[in-house]
mmCIF file with all atom_site columns, C-alpha atoms in Angstrom:
data_model
loop_
_atom_site.group_PDB
_atom_site.id
_atom_site.type_symbol
_atom_site.label_atom_id
_atom_site.label_alt_id
_atom_site.label_comp_id
_atom_site.label_asym_id
_atom_site.label_entity_id
_atom_site.label_seq_id
_atom_site.pdbx_PDB_ins_code
_atom_site.Cartn_x
_atom_site.Cartn_y
_atom_site.Cartn_z
_atom_site.occupancy
_atom_site.B_iso_or_equiv
_atom_site.pdbx_formal_charge
_atom_site.auth_seq_id
_atom_site.auth_comp_id
_atom_site.auth_asym_id
_atom_site.auth_atom_id
_atom_site.pdbx_PDB_model_num
ATOM 1   C CA . UNK A 1 1   ? 28.224  34.455 -25.439 1.00 55.00 ? 3   UNK A CA 1
ATOM 2   C CA . UNK A 1 2   ? 29.931  31.626 -23.526 1.00 50.00 ? 4   UNK A CA 1
ATOM 3   C CA . UNK A 1 3   ? 28.176  32.703 -20.340 1.00 45.00 ? 5   UNK A CA 1
ATOM 4   C CA . UNK A 1 4   ? 24.818  32.468 -22.089 1.00 48.00 ? 6   UNK A CA 1
ATOM 5   C CA . UNK A 1 5   ? 25.593  28.972 -23.427 1.00 48.00 ? 7   UNK A CA 1
ATOM 6   C CA . UNK A 1 6   ? 26.654  27.870 -19.966 1.00 39.00 ? 8   UNK A CA 1
ATOM 7   C CA . UNK A 1 7   ? 23.386  29.158 -18.502 1.00 39.00 ? 9   UNK A CA 1
ATOM 8   C CA . UNK A 1 8   ? 21.380  27.302 -21.157 1.00 41.00 ? 10  UNK A CA 1
ATOM 9   C CA . UNK A 1 9   ? 23.314  24.096 -20.478 1.00 41.00 ? 11  UNK A CA 1
ATOM 10  C CA . UNK A 1 10  ? 22.753  24.394 -16.723 1.00 40.00 ? 12  UNK A CA 1
ATOM 11  C CA . UNK A 1 11  ? 19.042  25.082 -17.272 1.00 41.00 ? 13  UNK A CA 1
ATOM 12  C CA . UNK A 1 12  ? 18.707  21.985 -19.483 1.00 40.00 ? 14  UNK A CA 1
ATOM 13  C CA . UNK A 1 13  ? 20.510  19.776 -16.971 1.00 38.00 ? 15  UNK A CA 1
ATOM 14  C CA . UNK A 1 14  ? 18.385  21.049 -14.070 1.00 39.00 ? 16  UNK A CA 1
ATOM 15  C CA . UNK A 1 15  ? 15.157  20.512 -16.002 1.00 41.00 ? 17  UNK A CA 1
ATOM 16  C CA . UNK A 1 16  ? 16.196  16.960 -16.896 1.00 42.00 ? 18  UNK A CA 1
ATOM 17  C CA . UNK A 1 17  ? 16.967  16.194 -13.264 1.00 41.00 ? 19  UNK A CA 1
ATOM 18  C CA . UNK A 1 18  ? 13.706  17.723 -12.029 1.00 38.00 ? 20  UNK A CA 1
ATOM 19  C CA . UNK A 1 19  ? 11.586  15.706 -14.451 1.00 41.00 ? 21  UNK A CA 1
ATOM 20  C CA . UNK A 1 20  ? 13.285  12.478 -13.424 1.00 44.00 ? 22  UNK A CA 1
ATOM 21  C CA . UNK A 1 21  ? 12.197  12.599 -9.772  1.00 43.00 ? 23  UNK A CA 1
ATOM 22  C CA . UNK A 1 22  ? 9.182   10.366 -10.314 1.00 46.00 ? 24  UNK A CA 1
ATOM 23  C CA . UNK A 1 23  ? 11.383  7.530  -11.486 1.00 51.00 ? 25  UNK A CA 1
ATOM 24  C CA . UNK A 1 24  ? 13.028  7.287  -8.064  1.00 85.00 ? 26  UNK A CA 1
ATOM 25  C CA . UNK A 1 25  ? 9.791   6.880  -6.118  1.00 92.00 ? 27  UNK A CA 1
ATOM 26  C CA . UNK A 1 26  ? 7.924   3.597  -5.686  1.00 95.00 ? 28  UNK A CA 1
ATOM 27  C CA . UNK A 1 27  ? 4.241   3.353  -4.825  1.00 96.00 ? 29  UNK A CA 1
ATOM 28  C CA . UNK A 1 28  ? 3.822   0.555  -2.299  1.00 97.00 ? 30  UNK A CA 1
ATOM 29  C CA . UNK A 1 29  ? 1.079   -1.310 -0.484  1.00 96.00 ? 31  UNK A CA 1
ATOM 30  C CA . UNK A 1 30  ? 0.683   -4.088 2.035   1.00 94.00 ? 32  UNK A CA 1
ATOM 31  C CA . UNK A 1 31  ? 1.777   -7.510 0.760   1.00 93.00 ? 33  UNK A CA 1
ATOM 32  C CA . UNK A 1 32  ? -1.687  -8.940 1.398   1.00 90.00 ? 34  UNK A CA 1
ATOM 33  C CA . UNK A 1 33  ? -3.375  -6.354 -0.832  1.00 89.00 ? 35  UNK A CA 1
ATOM 34  C CA . UNK A 1 34  ? -4.554  -8.137 -3.991  1.00 89.00 ? 36  UNK A CA 1
ATOM 35  C CA . UNK A 1 35  ? -4.016  -4.984 -6.069  1.00 90.00 ? 37  UNK A CA 1
ATOM 36  C CA . UNK A 1 36  ? -1.156  -5.249 -8.569  1.00 93.00 ? 38  UNK A CA 1
ATOM 37  C CA . UNK A 1 37  ? -1.622  -2.150 -10.734 1.00 94.00 ? 39  UNK A CA 1
ATOM 38  C CA . UNK A 1 38  ? -3.067  1.349  -10.454 1.00 93.00 ? 40  UNK A CA 1
ATOM 39  C CA . UNK A 1 39  ? -3.574  3.860  -13.213 1.00 93.00 ? 41  UNK A CA 1
ATOM 40  C CA . UNK A 1 40  ? -2.091  7.300  -12.732 1.00 90.00 ? 42  UNK A CA 1
ATOM 41  C CA . UNK A 1 41  ? -5.676  8.614  -12.929 1.00 91.00 ? 43  UNK A CA 1
ATOM 42  C CA . UNK A 1 42  ? -6.710  6.368  -10.010 1.00 93.00 ? 44  UNK A CA 1
ATOM 43  C CA . UNK A 1 43  ? -3.622  7.412  -8.059  1.00 92.00 ? 45  UNK A CA 1
ATOM 44  C CA . UNK A 1 44  ? -4.526  11.059 -8.644  1.00 90.00 ? 46  UNK A CA 1
ATOM 45  C CA . UNK A 1 45  ? -8.079  10.416 -7.383  1.00 93.00 ? 47  UNK A CA 1
ATOM 46  C CA . UNK A 1 46  ? -6.676  8.750  -4.266  1.00 93.00 ? 48  UNK A CA 1
ATOM 47  C CA . UNK A 1 47  ? -4.331  11.665 -3.531  1.00 90.00 ? 49  UNK A CA 1
ATOM 48  C CA . UNK A 1 48  ? -7.101  14.223 -4.112  1.00 88.00 ? 50  UNK A CA 1
ATOM 49  C CA . UNK A 1 49  ? -9.375  12.307 -1.730  1.00 88.00 ? 51  UNK A CA 1
ATOM 50  C CA . UNK A 1 50  ? -11.845 11.621 -4.554  1.00 92.00 ? 52  UNK A CA 1
ATOM 51  C CA . UNK A 1 51  ? -11.317 7.862  -4.104  1.00 93.00 ? 53  UNK A CA 1
ATOM 52  C CA . UNK A 1 52  ? -11.363 6.940  -0.405  1.00 92.00 ? 54  UNK A CA 1
ATOM 53  C CA . UNK A 1 53  ? -12.013 3.184  -0.480  1.00 93.00 ? 55  UNK A CA 1
ATOM 54  C CA . UNK A 1 54  ? -10.505 0.159  -2.187  1.00 90.00 ? 56  UNK A CA 1
ATOM 55  C CA . UNK A 1 55  ? -12.840 -2.032 -4.278  1.00 86.00 ? 57  UNK A CA 1
ATOM 56  C CA . UNK A 1 56  ? -13.157 -4.367 -1.246  1.00 87.00 ? 58  UNK A CA 1
ATOM 57  C CA . UNK A 1 57  ? -14.587 -1.473 0.812   1.00 90.00 ? 59  UNK A CA 1
ATOM 58  C CA . UNK A 1 58  ? -11.502 -0.952 2.983   1.00 91.00 ? 60  UNK A CA 1
ATOM 59  C CA . UNK A 1 59  ? -10.509 2.657  3.691   1.00 93.00 ? 61  UNK A CA 1
ATOM 60  C CA . UNK A 1 60  ? -7.451  3.947  1.828   1.00 95.00 ? 62  UNK A CA 1
ATOM 61  C CA . UNK A 1 61  ? -4.737  5.530  3.969   1.00 95.00 ? 63  UNK A CA 1
ATOM 62  C CA . UNK A 1 62  ? -1.741  7.216  2.330   1.00 95.00 ? 64  UNK A CA 1
ATOM 63  C CA . UNK A 1 63  ? 1.555   7.034  4.217   1.00 96.00 ? 65  UNK A CA 1
ATOM 64  C CA . UNK A 1 64  ? 4.125   9.685  3.327   1.00 94.00 ? 66  UNK A CA 1
ATOM 65  C CA . UNK A 1 65  ? 7.629   10.517 4.481   1.00 94.00 ? 67  UNK A CA 1
ATOM 66  C CA . UNK A 1 66  ? 7.576   14.210 5.423   1.00 89.00 ? 68  UNK A CA 1
ATOM 67  C CA . UNK A 1 67  ? 11.345  14.337 4.856   1.00 91.00 ? 69  UNK A CA 1
ATOM 68  C CA . UNK A 1 68  ? 11.192  13.032 1.287   1.00 90.00 ? 70  UNK A CA 1
ATOM 69  C CA . UNK A 1 69  ? 11.176  15.868 -1.244  1.00 87.00 ? 71  UNK A CA 1
ATOM 70  C CA . UNK A 1 70  ? 10.308  13.410 -4.042  1.00 87.00 ? 72  UNK A CA 1
ATOM 71  C CA . UNK A 1 71  ? 7.241   12.014 -2.268  1.00 84.00 ? 73  UNK A CA 1
ATOM 72  C CA . UNK A 1 72  ? 6.000   15.454 -1.317  1.00 81.00 ? 74  UNK A CA 1
ATOM 73  C CA . UNK A 1 73  ? 6.595   16.716 -4.851  1.00 84.00 ? 75  UNK A CA 1
ATOM 74  C CA . UNK A 1 74  ? 4.596   13.791 -6.266  1.00 84.00 ? 76  UNK A CA 1
ATOM 75  C CA . UNK A 1 75  ? 1.741   14.589 -3.897  1.00 82.00 ? 77  UNK A CA 1
ATOM 76  C CA . UNK A 1 76  ? 1.794   18.231 -4.983  1.00 82.00 ? 78  UNK A CA 1
ATOM 77  C CA . UNK A 1 77  ? 1.855   17.123 -8.617  1.00 82.00 ? 79  UNK A CA 1
ATOM 78  C CA . UNK A 1 78  ? -1.244  14.966 -8.195  1.00 82.00 ? 80  UNK A CA 1
ATOM 79  C CA . UNK A 1 79  ? -3.250  17.448 -6.140  1.00 80.00 ? 81  UNK A CA 1
ATOM 80  C CA . UNK A 1 80  ? -1.947  20.337 -8.286  1.00 81.00 ? 82  UNK A CA 1
ATOM 81  C CA . UNK A 1 81  ? -1.161  22.650 -5.395  1.00 73.00 ? 83  UNK A CA 1
ATOM 82  C CA . UNK A 1 82  ? 1.837   24.669 -4.277  1.00 71.00 ? 84  UNK A CA 1
ATOM 83  C CA . UNK A 1 83  ? 3.800   23.470 -1.250  1.00 69.00 ? 85  UNK A CA 1
ATOM 84  C CA . UNK A 1 84  ? 2.031   25.919 1.088   1.00 73.00 ? 86  UNK A CA 1
ATOM 85  C CA . UNK A 1 85  ? -1.392  24.855 -0.119  1.00 77.00 ? 87  UNK A CA 1
ATOM 86  C CA . UNK A 1 86  ? -0.226  21.234 -0.137  1.00 74.00 ? 88  UNK A CA 1
ATOM 87  C CA . UNK A 1 87  ? 0.476   21.415 3.601   1.00 77.00 ? 89  UNK A CA 1
ATOM 88  C CA . UNK A 1 88  ? -2.976  22.907 4.169   1.00 81.00 ? 90  UNK A CA 1
ATOM 89  C CA . UNK A 1 89  ? -4.486  20.095 2.077   1.00 82.00 ? 91  UNK A CA 1
ATOM 90  C CA . UNK A 1 90  ? -2.736  17.497 4.269   1.00 80.00 ? 92  UNK A CA 1
ATOM 91  C CA . UNK A 1 91  ? -4.036  19.219 7.396   1.00 83.00 ? 93  UNK A CA 1
ATOM 92  C CA . UNK A 1 92  ? -7.591  19.246 6.015   1.00 85.00 ? 94  UNK A CA 1
ATOM 93  C CA . UNK A 1 93  ? -7.457  15.541 5.114   1.00 83.00 ? 95  UNK A CA 1
ATOM 94  C CA . UNK A 1 94  ? -5.857  14.082 8.239   1.00 86.00 ? 96  UNK A CA 1
ATOM 95  C CA . UNK A 1 95  ? -7.967  10.917 8.066   1.00 86.00 ? 97  UNK A CA 1
ATOM 96  C CA . UNK A 1 96  ? -6.523  10.088 4.638   1.00 90.00 ? 98  UNK A CA 1
ATOM 97  C CA . UNK A 1 97  ? -2.824  10.688 5.364   1.00 92.00 ? 99  UNK A CA 1
ATOM 98  C CA . UNK A 1 98  ? -0.313  9.334  7.858   1.00 94.00 ? 100 UNK A CA 1
ATOM 99  C CA . UNK A 1 99  ? 2.860   11.405 7.883   1.00 93.00 ? 101 UNK A CA 1
ATOM 100 C CA . UNK A 1 100 ? 6.052   9.778  9.174   1.00 95.00 ? 102 UNK A CA 1
ATOM 101 C CA . UNK A 1 101 ? 9.711   10.822 9.317   1.00 96.00 ? 103 UNK A CA 1
ATOM 102 C CA . UNK A 1 102 ? 11.537  8.220  7.197   1.00 96.00 ? 104 UNK A CA 1
ATOM 103 C CA . UNK A 1 103 ? 11.126  5.714  4.387   1.00 97.00 ? 105 UNK A CA 1
ATOM 104 C CA . UNK A 1 104 ? 11.694  2.929  6.927   1.00 97.00 ? 106 UNK A CA 1
ATOM 105 C CA . UNK A 1 105 ? 8.707   4.213  8.915   1.00 98.00 ? 107 UNK A CA 1
ATOM 106 C CA . UNK A 1 106 ? 6.659   4.284  5.693   1.00 97.00 ? 108 UNK A CA 1
ATOM 107 C CA . UNK A 1 107 ? 7.582   0.627  5.113   1.00 98.00 ? 109 UNK A CA 1
ATOM 108 C CA . UNK A 1 108 ? 6.697   -0.324 8.699   1.00 97.00 ? 110 UNK A CA 1
ATOM 109 C CA . UNK A 1 109 ? 3.374   1.523  8.626   1.00 98.00 ? 111 UNK A CA 1
ATOM 110 C CA . UNK A 1 110 ? 2.305   0.250  5.200   1.00 97.00 ? 112 UNK A CA 1
ATOM 111 C CA . UNK A 1 111 ? 3.241   -3.346 6.010   1.00 97.00 ? 113 UNK A CA 1
ATOM 112 C CA . UNK A 1 112 ? 1.251   -3.262 9.266   1.00 96.00 ? 114 UNK A CA 1
ATOM 113 C CA . UNK A 1 113 ? -1.804  -1.264 8.179   1.00 94.00 ? 115 UNK A CA 1
ATOM 114 C CA . UNK A 1 114 ? -4.405  -2.858 5.881   1.00 93.00 ? 116 UNK A CA 1
ATOM 115 C CA . UNK A 1 115 ? -5.609  -0.512 3.146   1.00 92.00 ? 117 UNK A CA 1
ATOM 116 C CA . UNK A 1 116 ? -2.494  1.620  3.209   1.00 96.00 ? 118 UNK A CA 1
ATOM 117 C CA . UNK A 1 117 ? -0.610  2.995  0.247   1.00 96.00 ? 119 UNK A CA 1
ATOM 118 C CA . UNK A 1 118 ? 2.792   4.655  0.506   1.00 96.00 ? 120 UNK A CA 1
ATOM 119 C CA . UNK A 1 119 ? 5.594   6.225  -1.478  1.00 94.00 ? 121 UNK A CA 1
ATOM 120 C CA . UNK A 1 120 ? 9.258   5.509  -0.835  1.00 95.00 ? 122 UNK A CA 1
ATOM 121 C CA . UNK A 1 121 ? 12.583  5.938  -2.562  1.00 94.00 ? 123 UNK A CA 1
ATOM 122 C CA . UNK A 1 122 ? 13.205  2.862  -4.725  1.00 94.00 ? 124 UNK A CA 1
ATOM 123 C CA . UNK A 1 123 ? 16.364  2.118  -2.740  1.00 93.00 ? 125 UNK A CA 1
ATOM 124 C CA . UNK A 1 124 ? 14.223  1.591  0.383   1.00 95.00 ? 126 UNK A CA 1
ATOM 125 C CA . UNK A 1 125 ? 12.102  -1.215 -1.092  1.00 95.00 ? 127 UNK A CA 1
ATOM 126 C CA . UNK A 1 126 ? 12.303  -4.468 0.823   1.00 95.00 ? 128 UNK A CA 1
ATOM 127 C CA . UNK A 1 127 ? 10.334  -7.669 1.406   1.00 95.00 ? 129 UNK A CA 1
ATOM 128 C CA . UNK A 1 128 ? 7.901   -6.113 3.909   1.00 94.00 ? 130 UNK A CA 1
ATOM 129 C CA . UNK A 1 129 ? 5.772   -4.566 1.179   1.00 97.00 ? 131 UNK A CA 1
ATOM 130 C CA . UNK A 1 130 ? 4.533   -4.936 -2.406  1.00 96.00 ? 132 UNK A CA 1
ATOM 131 C CA . UNK A 1 131 ? 5.461   -2.456 -5.128  1.00 97.00 ? 133 UNK A CA 1
ATOM 132 C CA . UNK A 1 132 ? 2.532   -1.443 -7.299  1.00 96.00 ? 134 UNK A CA 1
ATOM 133 C CA . UNK A 1 133 ? 2.692   -1.019 -11.028 1.00 96.00 ? 135 UNK A CA 1
ATOM 134 C CA . UNK A 1 134 ? 1.470   2.370  -12.207 1.00 94.00 ? 136 UNK A CA 1
ATOM 135 C CA . UNK A 1 135 ? -0.043  2.305  -15.687 1.00 94.00 ? 137 UNK A CA 1
ATOM 136 C CA . UNK A 1 136 ? 1.449   -1.190 -16.082 1.00 95.00 ? 138 UNK A CA 1
ATOM 137 C CA . UNK A 1 137 ? 5.004   -0.095 -15.297 1.00 95.00 ? 139 UNK A CA 1
ATOM 138 C CA . UNK A 1 138 ? 7.365   -0.660 -12.376 1.00 93.00 ? 140 UNK A CA 1
ATOM 139 C CA . UNK A 1 139 ? 9.684   1.926  -10.788 1.00 92.00 ? 141 UNK A CA 1
ATOM 140 C CA . UNK A 1 140 ? 12.638  2.993  -12.935 1.00 89.00 ? 142 UNK A CA 1
ATOM 141 C CA . UNK A 1 141 ? 10.697  2.148  -16.123 1.00 90.00 ? 143 UNK A CA 1
ATOM 142 C CA . UNK A 1 142 ? 9.986   5.136  -18.345 1.00 88.00 ? 144 UNK A CA 1
ATOM 143 C CA . UNK A 1 143 ? 6.438   6.317  -17.732 1.00 85.00 ? 145 UNK A CA 1
ATOM 144 C CA . UNK A 1 144 ? 6.126   4.772  -14.247 1.00 88.00 ? 146 UNK A CA 1
ATOM 145 C CA . UNK A 1 145 ? 4.813   7.997  -12.732 1.00 82.00 ? 147 UNK A CA 1
ATOM 146 C CA . UNK A 1 146 ? 3.846   11.096 -14.634 1.00 68.00 ? 148 UNK A CA 1
ATOM 147 C CA . UNK A 1 147 ? 6.528   13.761 -14.957 1.00 60.00 ? 149 UNK A CA 1
#
């Protein structure tokens, strides 16, 4: 009986941790971008390649850290694909995505590339970029990104 309770407790703790990943990721853009807020629906359309241009006509480019499990998990959440199919999706949409190896490279690329959008760990945020509100919320606020 104790073993069963322990398993239930571990399962609850793991599920709580897994659903909290979105609260550690920040969606960022270039400082000069006039955009302040995106809806989670718009973000989903961007990730699925259904929305390819900003309202000003500039192409959208998504910059992701290939070594960030949280960023890759958010991408898979929005495009609703498994990790294997997610990698195939990235390969099929090379013009939409720039894949780099670190959050610092995401920051560098987003800050230098007009029209770019990126995802980084909240601890990586610095003055080079602007953090976007998602559904009116900032990172670490409940409901910032969908769980």
